[in-house]
Amino acid sequence: MSAPVGPYTPVVRAGDWLVVSGQVGLGPAGLVEGFDGQLAQALSNLRGLVEGAGARLDQVAKTTVFLTSMDEYAAMNDAYVAFFDEHAGGHRPA
C-alpha cells in the first residue's frame, strides 16, 4: 500500500464506522500496469486499510466503483465478486 497522493487521510474512524477514501491501482512502485493489475492493487489497498484499522472485509457495508470504460465492467464485476466472496451472510456490499 502506498501513501495517499493528496492531502487527505486514507481511512478515518467515525464512531463505529470506518470511512475509506477511494483507492486506485497505485502500489509501492507507482501505478500498476493494465486494468486487471490496477484493479487487483486497488482491492489490495482497500483490504490493507480496512484490516489495518482493525476491521474485516465482511464488515464492509457499501462500496462505490468508478470505471472509465464500461468495456471493463465484466472484468471488474468478476474481480469484485471474488474479492468479496466470503462476505457476511453471502451478501456483498451495497
CSV table of C-alpha atoms in Angstrom, one decimal, residues 20 39 44 70:
chain,number,residue,atom,x,y,z
A,20,VAL,CA,-12.1,4.8,3.5
A,39,LEU,CA,-8.0,-3.4,-10.1
A,44,SER,CA,-5.5,-5.0,-2.1
A,70,MET,CA,-18.0,0.1,-19.4
